[in-house]
mmCIF file of C-alpha atoms in Angstrom:
data_model
loop_
_atom_site.group_PDB
_atom_site.id
_atom_site.type_symbol
_atom_site.label_atom_id
_atom_site.label_comp_id
_atom_site.label_asym_id
_atom_site.label_seq_id
_atom_site.Cartn_x
_atom_site.Cartn_y
_atom_site.Cartn_z
ATOM 1 C CA MET H 278 -105.357 171.522 -89.187
ATOM 2 C CA LYS H 279 -103.520 173.221 -92.287
ATOM 3 C CA HIS H 280 -105.983 172.409 -94.673
ATOM 4 C CA SER H 281 -109.748 173.030 -94.985
ATOM 5 C CA PHE H 282 -112.681 170.488 -95.305
ATOM 6 C CA ASP H 283 -113.213 171.614 -98.778
ATOM 7 C CA ALA H 284 -109.486 171.276 -99.807
ATOM 8 C CA LEU H 285 -109.334 167.770 -98.101
ATOM 9 C CA MET H 286 -112.554 166.542 -99.902
ATOM 10 C CA HIS H 287 -111.187 167.711 -103.212
ATOM 11 C CA GLU H 288 -108.165 165.697 -102.548
ATOM 12 C CA PHE H 289 -109.868 162.419 -101.583
ATOM 13 C CA PRO H 290 -113.690 162.903 -100.656
ATOM 14 C CA MET H 291 -114.034 160.138 -98.313
ATOM 15 C CA VAL H 292 -114.551 160.348 -94.463
ATOM 16 C CA ALA H 293 -113.426 157.283 -92.523
ATOM 17 C CA ILE H 294 -116.207 156.521 -90.013
ATOM 18 C CA LEU H 295 -114.224 154.529 -87.237
ATOM 19 C CA ARG H 296 -117.083 153.114 -85.087
ATOM 20 C CA GLY H 297 -115.828 151.140 -82.197
ATOM 21 C CA ILE H 298 -112.223 152.462 -82.403
ATOM 22 C CA LYS H 299 -110.205 152.681 -79.181
ATOM 23 C CA PRO H 300 -107.791 155.183 -78.190
ATOM 24 C CA ASP H 301 -104.881 153.331 -79.382
ATOM 25 C CA GLU H 302 -106.137 152.668 -82.935
ATOM 26 C CA ALA H 303 -105.956 154.928 -85.997
ATOM 27 C CA ALA H 304 -106.285 154.930 -89.844
ATOM 28 C CA GLY H 305 -104.804 156.454 -92.888
ATOM 29 C CA PHE H 306 -107.512 158.829 -94.207
ATOM 30 C CA ARG H 307 -107.276 162.602 -93.987
ATOM 31 C CA LEU H 308 -110.884 162.974 -92.740
ATOM 32 C CA ILE H 309 -111.521 160.770 -89.602
ATOM 33 C CA GLU H 310 -114.884 160.507 -87.774
ATOM 34 C CA VAL H 311 -115.165 158.857 -84.456
ATOM 35 C CA PRO H 312 -118.856 158.148 -83.575
ATOM 36 C CA LEU H 313 -119.858 159.072 -80.057
ATOM 37 C CA ASN H 314 -121.465 155.529 -79.459
ATOM 38 C CA SER H 315 -117.804 154.195 -79.708
ATOM 39 C CA PRO H 316 -116.070 153.123 -76.370
ATOM 40 C CA ASP H 317 -114.407 156.146 -74.759
ATOM 41 C CA ALA H 318 -114.949 158.189 -77.860
ATOM 42 C CA PHE H 319 -113.946 161.499 -76.587
ATOM 43 C CA THR H 320 -110.708 160.146 -75.396
ATOM 44 C CA SER H 321 -110.113 158.681 -78.769
ATOM 45 C CA ILE H 322 -111.109 162.164 -80.460
ATOM 46 C CA ARG H 323 -108.582 163.835 -78.290
ATOM 47 C CA THR H 324 -105.785 161.401 -78.695
ATOM 48 C CA LEU H 325 -106.097 161.489 -82.518
ATOM 49 C CA GLN H 326 -106.243 165.236 -82.420
ATOM 50 C CA GLU H 327 -102.979 165.759 -80.415
ATOM 51 C CA LYS H 328 -101.042 163.292 -82.471
ATOM 52 C CA PHE H 329 -102.501 163.855 -86.003
ATOM 53 C CA GLY H 330 -104.454 167.013 -85.778
ATOM 54 C CA ASP H 331 -101.841 168.849 -87.781
ATOM 55 C CA GLN H 332 -102.156 166.260 -90.673
ATOM 56 C CA VAL H 333 -105.841 165.035 -90.386
ATOM 57 C CA LEU H 334 -109.123 166.556 -89.833
ATOM 58 C CA ILE H 335 -110.518 164.780 -86.851
ATOM 59 C CA GLY H 336 -114.034 164.889 -85.630
ATOM 60 C CA ALA H 337 -116.994 163.387 -84.034
ATOM 61 C CA GLY H 338 -119.961 161.530 -85.470
ATOM 62 C CA THR H 339 -123.411 160.737 -84.023
ATOM 63 C CA VAL H 340 -123.475 164.191 -82.285
ATOM 64 C CA LEU H 341 -126.854 164.486 -81.015
ATOM 65 C CA THR H 342 -126.873 167.317 -78.337
ATOM 66 C CA MET H 343 -125.404 170.777 -77.575
ATOM 67 C CA GLY H 344 -123.487 169.236 -74.625
ATOM 68 C CA GLN H 345 -121.710 166.855 -76.898
ATOM 69 C CA LEU H 346 -121.006 169.614 -79.348
ATOM 70 C CA THR H 347 -119.347 171.423 -76.319
ATOM 71 C CA GLU H 348 -117.298 168.523 -75.391
ATOM 72 C CA LEU H 349 -116.086 168.081 -79.034
ATOM 73 C CA VAL H 350 -115.143 171.805 -79.079
ATOM 74 C CA ASP H 351 -112.987 171.204 -75.921
ATOM 75 C CA THR H 352 -110.952 168.465 -77.754
ATOM 76 C CA GLY H 353 -109.841 170.795 -80.410
ATOM 77 C CA ALA H 354 -111.286 168.721 -83.204
ATOM 78 C CA LYS H 355 -112.796 170.438 -86.052
ATOM 79 C CA LEU H 356 -115.525 168.285 -87.595
ATOM 80 C CA MET H 357 -119.018 167.665 -86.569
ATOM 81 C CA VAL H 358 -120.993 164.765 -88.102
ATOM 82 C CA CYS H 359 -124.532 163.959 -86.877
ATOM 83 C CA PRO H 360 -127.047 161.482 -88.267
ATOM 84 C CA HIS H 361 -129.939 163.896 -88.432
ATOM 85 C CA THR H 362 -130.857 167.559 -89.829
ATOM 86 C CA ASP H 363 -130.799 169.549 -86.467
ATOM 87 C CA VAL H 364 -130.581 173.180 -87.614
ATOM 88 C CA GLU H 365 -129.702 174.681 -84.267
ATOM 89 C CA LEU H 366 -126.804 172.194 -83.963
ATOM 90 C CA ILE H 367 -125.359 172.996 -87.186
ATOM 91 C CA LYS H 368 -125.584 176.661 -86.602
ATOM 92 C CA ALA H 369 -123.880 176.175 -83.229
ATOM 93 C CA ALA H 370 -121.165 174.093 -84.727
ATOM 94 C CA LYS H 371 -120.647 177.017 -87.304
ATOM 95 C CA VAL H 372 -120.437 179.551 -84.672
ATOM 96 C CA ALA H 373 -117.782 177.383 -82.743
ATOM 97 C CA GLY H 374 -115.701 177.172 -85.756
ATOM 98 C CA LEU H 375 -116.296 173.629 -86.751
ATOM 99 C CA TYR H 376 -117.005 172.128 -90.043
ATOM 100 C CA ALA H 377 -120.581 170.531 -90.078
ATOM 101 C CA MET H 378 -121.639 167.458 -91.919
ATOM 102 C CA PRO H 379 -125.263 166.594 -90.930
ATOM 103 C CA GLY H 380 -127.334 163.774 -92.198
ATOM 104 C CA PHE H 381 -130.511 163.981 -94.306
ATOM 105 C CA PHE H 382 -132.983 161.847 -95.945
ATOM 106 C CA THR H 383 -135.257 164.154 -97.996
ATOM 107 C CA ALA H 384 -134.607 167.346 -100.222
ATOM 108 C CA SER H 385 -136.198 169.408 -97.491
ATOM 109 C CA GLU H 386 -133.739 168.445 -94.886
ATOM 110 C CA ALA H 387 -130.874 168.840 -97.374
ATOM 111 C CA PHE H 388 -131.800 172.406 -97.962
ATOM 112 C CA ALA H 389 -132.569 173.117 -94.299
ATOM 113 C CA ALA H 390 -128.930 171.863 -93.585
ATOM 114 C CA LEU H 391 -127.326 173.693 -96.297
ATOM 115 C CA HIS H 392 -129.174 177.023 -95.173
ATOM 116 C CA ALA H 393 -127.854 176.542 -91.760
ATOM 117 C CA GLY H 394 -124.281 176.678 -92.963
ATOM 118 C CA ALA H 395 -123.663 172.862 -93.540
ATOM 119 C CA ASP H 396 -120.206 172.249 -95.259
ATOM 120 C CA ALA H 397 -121.447 168.905 -96.525
ATOM 121 C CA VAL H 398 -124.653 166.880 -96.319
ATOM 122 C CA LYS H 399 -124.603 162.941 -95.882
ATOM 123 C CA LEU H 400 -127.573 160.996 -97.306
ATOM 124 C CA PHE H 401 -128.244 158.580 -94.430
ATOM 125 C CA PRO H 402 -128.988 155.832 -94.277
ATOM 126 C CA ALA H 403 -128.331 155.459 -97.892
ATOM 127 C CA GLU H 404 -128.763 151.793 -98.080
ATOM 128 C CA ALA H 405 -132.428 152.310 -97.129
ATOM 129 C CA LEU H 406 -133.056 153.824 -100.618
ATOM 130 C CA PRO H 407 -132.657 152.985 -104.257
ATOM 131 C CA THR H 408 -129.777 155.268 -103.811
ATOM 132 C CA ILE H 409 -128.286 155.722 -107.312
ATOM 133 C CA ASN H 410 -131.826 157.117 -108.700
ATOM 134 C CA VAL H 411 -132.278 159.253 -105.486
ATOM 135 C CA VAL H 412 -128.775 160.668 -105.714
ATOM 136 C CA LYS H 413 -129.592 161.574 -109.245
ATOM 137 C CA ALA H 414 -132.785 163.224 -108.487
ATOM 138 C CA LEU H 415 -131.167 165.317 -105.568
ATOM 139 C CA GLY H 416 -128.449 166.157 -107.797
ATOM 140 C CA ALA H 417 -130.856 167.946 -110.133
ATOM 141 C CA VAL H 418 -131.846 170.384 -107.551
ATOM 142 C CA ILE H 419 -129.201 170.542 -104.774
ATOM 143 C CA PRO H 420 -126.477 173.079 -105.800
ATOM 144 C CA ALA H 421 -123.773 171.392 -107.939
ATOM 145 C CA GLU H 422 -120.995 172.416 -105.429
ATOM 146 C CA THR H 423 -122.608 170.764 -102.469
ATOM 147 C CA TRP H 424 -120.670 167.871 -100.947
ATOM 148 C CA LEU H 425 -123.375 165.270 -101.360
ATOM 149 C CA CYS H 426 -122.100 162.196 -99.613
ATOM 150 C CA PRO H 427 -124.205 158.945 -99.263
ATOM 151 C CA VAL H 428 -123.254 157.205 -96.123
ATOM 152 C CA GLY H 429 -124.204 153.416 -95.690
ATOM 153 C CA GLY H 430 -123.737 150.429 -98.120
ATOM 154 C CA VAL H 431 -120.911 152.250 -99.893
ATOM 155 C CA THR H 432 -118.225 149.854 -101.321
ATOM 156 C CA PRO H 433 -115.189 150.198 -103.785
ATOM 157 C CA ASP H 434 -117.331 148.586 -106.318
ATOM 158 C CA ASN H 435 -120.137 151.150 -106.271
ATOM 159 C CA VAL H 436 -118.092 154.400 -105.779
ATOM 160 C CA ALA H 437 -117.938 155.105 -109.469
ATOM 161 C CA ASP H 438 -121.752 154.472 -109.836
ATOM 162 C CA TYR H 439 -122.571 157.165 -107.165
ATOM 163 C CA LEU H 440 -120.139 159.663 -108.549
ATOM 164 C CA ASN H 441 -121.477 159.223 -111.987
ATOM 165 C CA VAL H 442 -125.014 160.313 -110.810
ATOM 166 C CA GLY H 443 -123.999 163.370 -108.587
ATOM 167 C CA ALA H 444 -122.460 162.185 -105.543
ATOM 168 C CA ARG H 445 -119.279 164.161 -104.535
ATOM 169 C CA GLY H 446 -118.032 162.326 -101.559
ATOM 170 C CA PHE H 447 -118.765 159.451 -99.092
ATOM 171 C CA GLY H 448 -118.791 158.392 -95.418
ATOM 172 C CA LEU H 449 -117.263 155.028 -95.117
ATOM 173 C CA GLY H 450 -118.377 152.672 -92.212
ATOM 174 C CA SER H 451 -118.002 148.997 -91.861
ATOM 175 C CA ALA H 452 -116.800 148.408 -95.450
ATOM 176 C CA LEU H 453 -113.594 150.264 -94.141
ATOM 177 C CA TYR H 454 -113.387 149.545 -90.375
ATOM 178 C CA LYS H 455 -115.114 147.171 -88.155
ATOM 179 C CA LYS H 456 -114.560 147.042 -84.373
ATOM 180 C CA GLY H 457 -111.541 145.019 -83.443
ATOM 181 C CA GLN H 458 -110.331 144.797 -87.058
ATOM 182 C CA SER H 459 -106.644 144.570 -87.670
ATOM 183 C CA VAL H 460 -104.568 147.529 -88.921
ATOM 184 C CA GLU H 461 -103.726 145.396 -91.928
ATOM 185 C CA THR H 462 -107.295 144.713 -92.762
ATOM 186 C CA THR H 463 -108.065 148.323 -92.372
ATOM 187 C CA LYS H 464 -105.225 149.298 -94.670
ATOM 188 C CA THR H 465 -106.387 146.864 -97.261
ATOM 189 C CA ASN H 466 -109.899 148.222 -97.157
ATOM 190 C CA ALA H 467 -108.493 151.793 -97.321
ATOM 191 C CA GLU H 468 -106.365 150.973 -100.436
ATOM 192 C CA ALA H 469 -109.330 149.368 -102.160
ATOM 193 C CA PHE H 470 -111.433 152.819 -101.758
ATOM 194 C CA MET H 471 -108.495 154.872 -102.768
ATOM 195 C CA ASN H 472 -107.754 152.837 -105.903
ATOM 196 C CA ALA H 473 -111.533 153.082 -106.618
ATOM 197 C CA TRP H 474 -111.262 156.802 -106.329
ATOM 198 C CA LYS H 475 -108.036 156.993 -108.559
ATOM 199 C CA ALA H 476 -109.599 154.657 -111.224
ATOM 200 C CA TYR H 477 -112.584 157.112 -111.364
ATOM 201 C CA LYS H 478 -110.421 160.188 -111.857
ATOM 202 C CA LYS H 479 -108.541 158.802 -114.857
#
């Protein structure tokens, strides 16, 4: 991968979460996460890494164990995403040379993740909270340069609302891709998010 996580997030701060993707499916984002509860997830990750690893930052989501992290490292992919704040998992990912994007739900978890070396933190599940107010409150204490990324319930219509109160990036799930979805639909959804980002940047 020629570009760093930080550089790609500055370019377009959205991670495509392709839950349910099969090895012969792909998408057009520069940061792609294949959750490990997808069918044959490591095969998908390895295939994407081999075909697009020089253009796109590929990773695994829903990483829960050291064994899964080891298998991820073996694919050559460089991004580890997990739904929780596991300090030892984050540290191990960084030692292995991966970018780490753990989930958090409280300020304590966010700071624990950052102190462990996380490159970004994802507020998950964001839809369980009055998220705009929560992001605003977190933004008052979390370092401004932190990639604070709501995940869950993000749509093209509310991207600007989140960004206005301190979010700096997003993880995009079913609003971008659903299992079995056509390439055309995925492209349409992706363009809607890209247009929302471009409109905000104007």
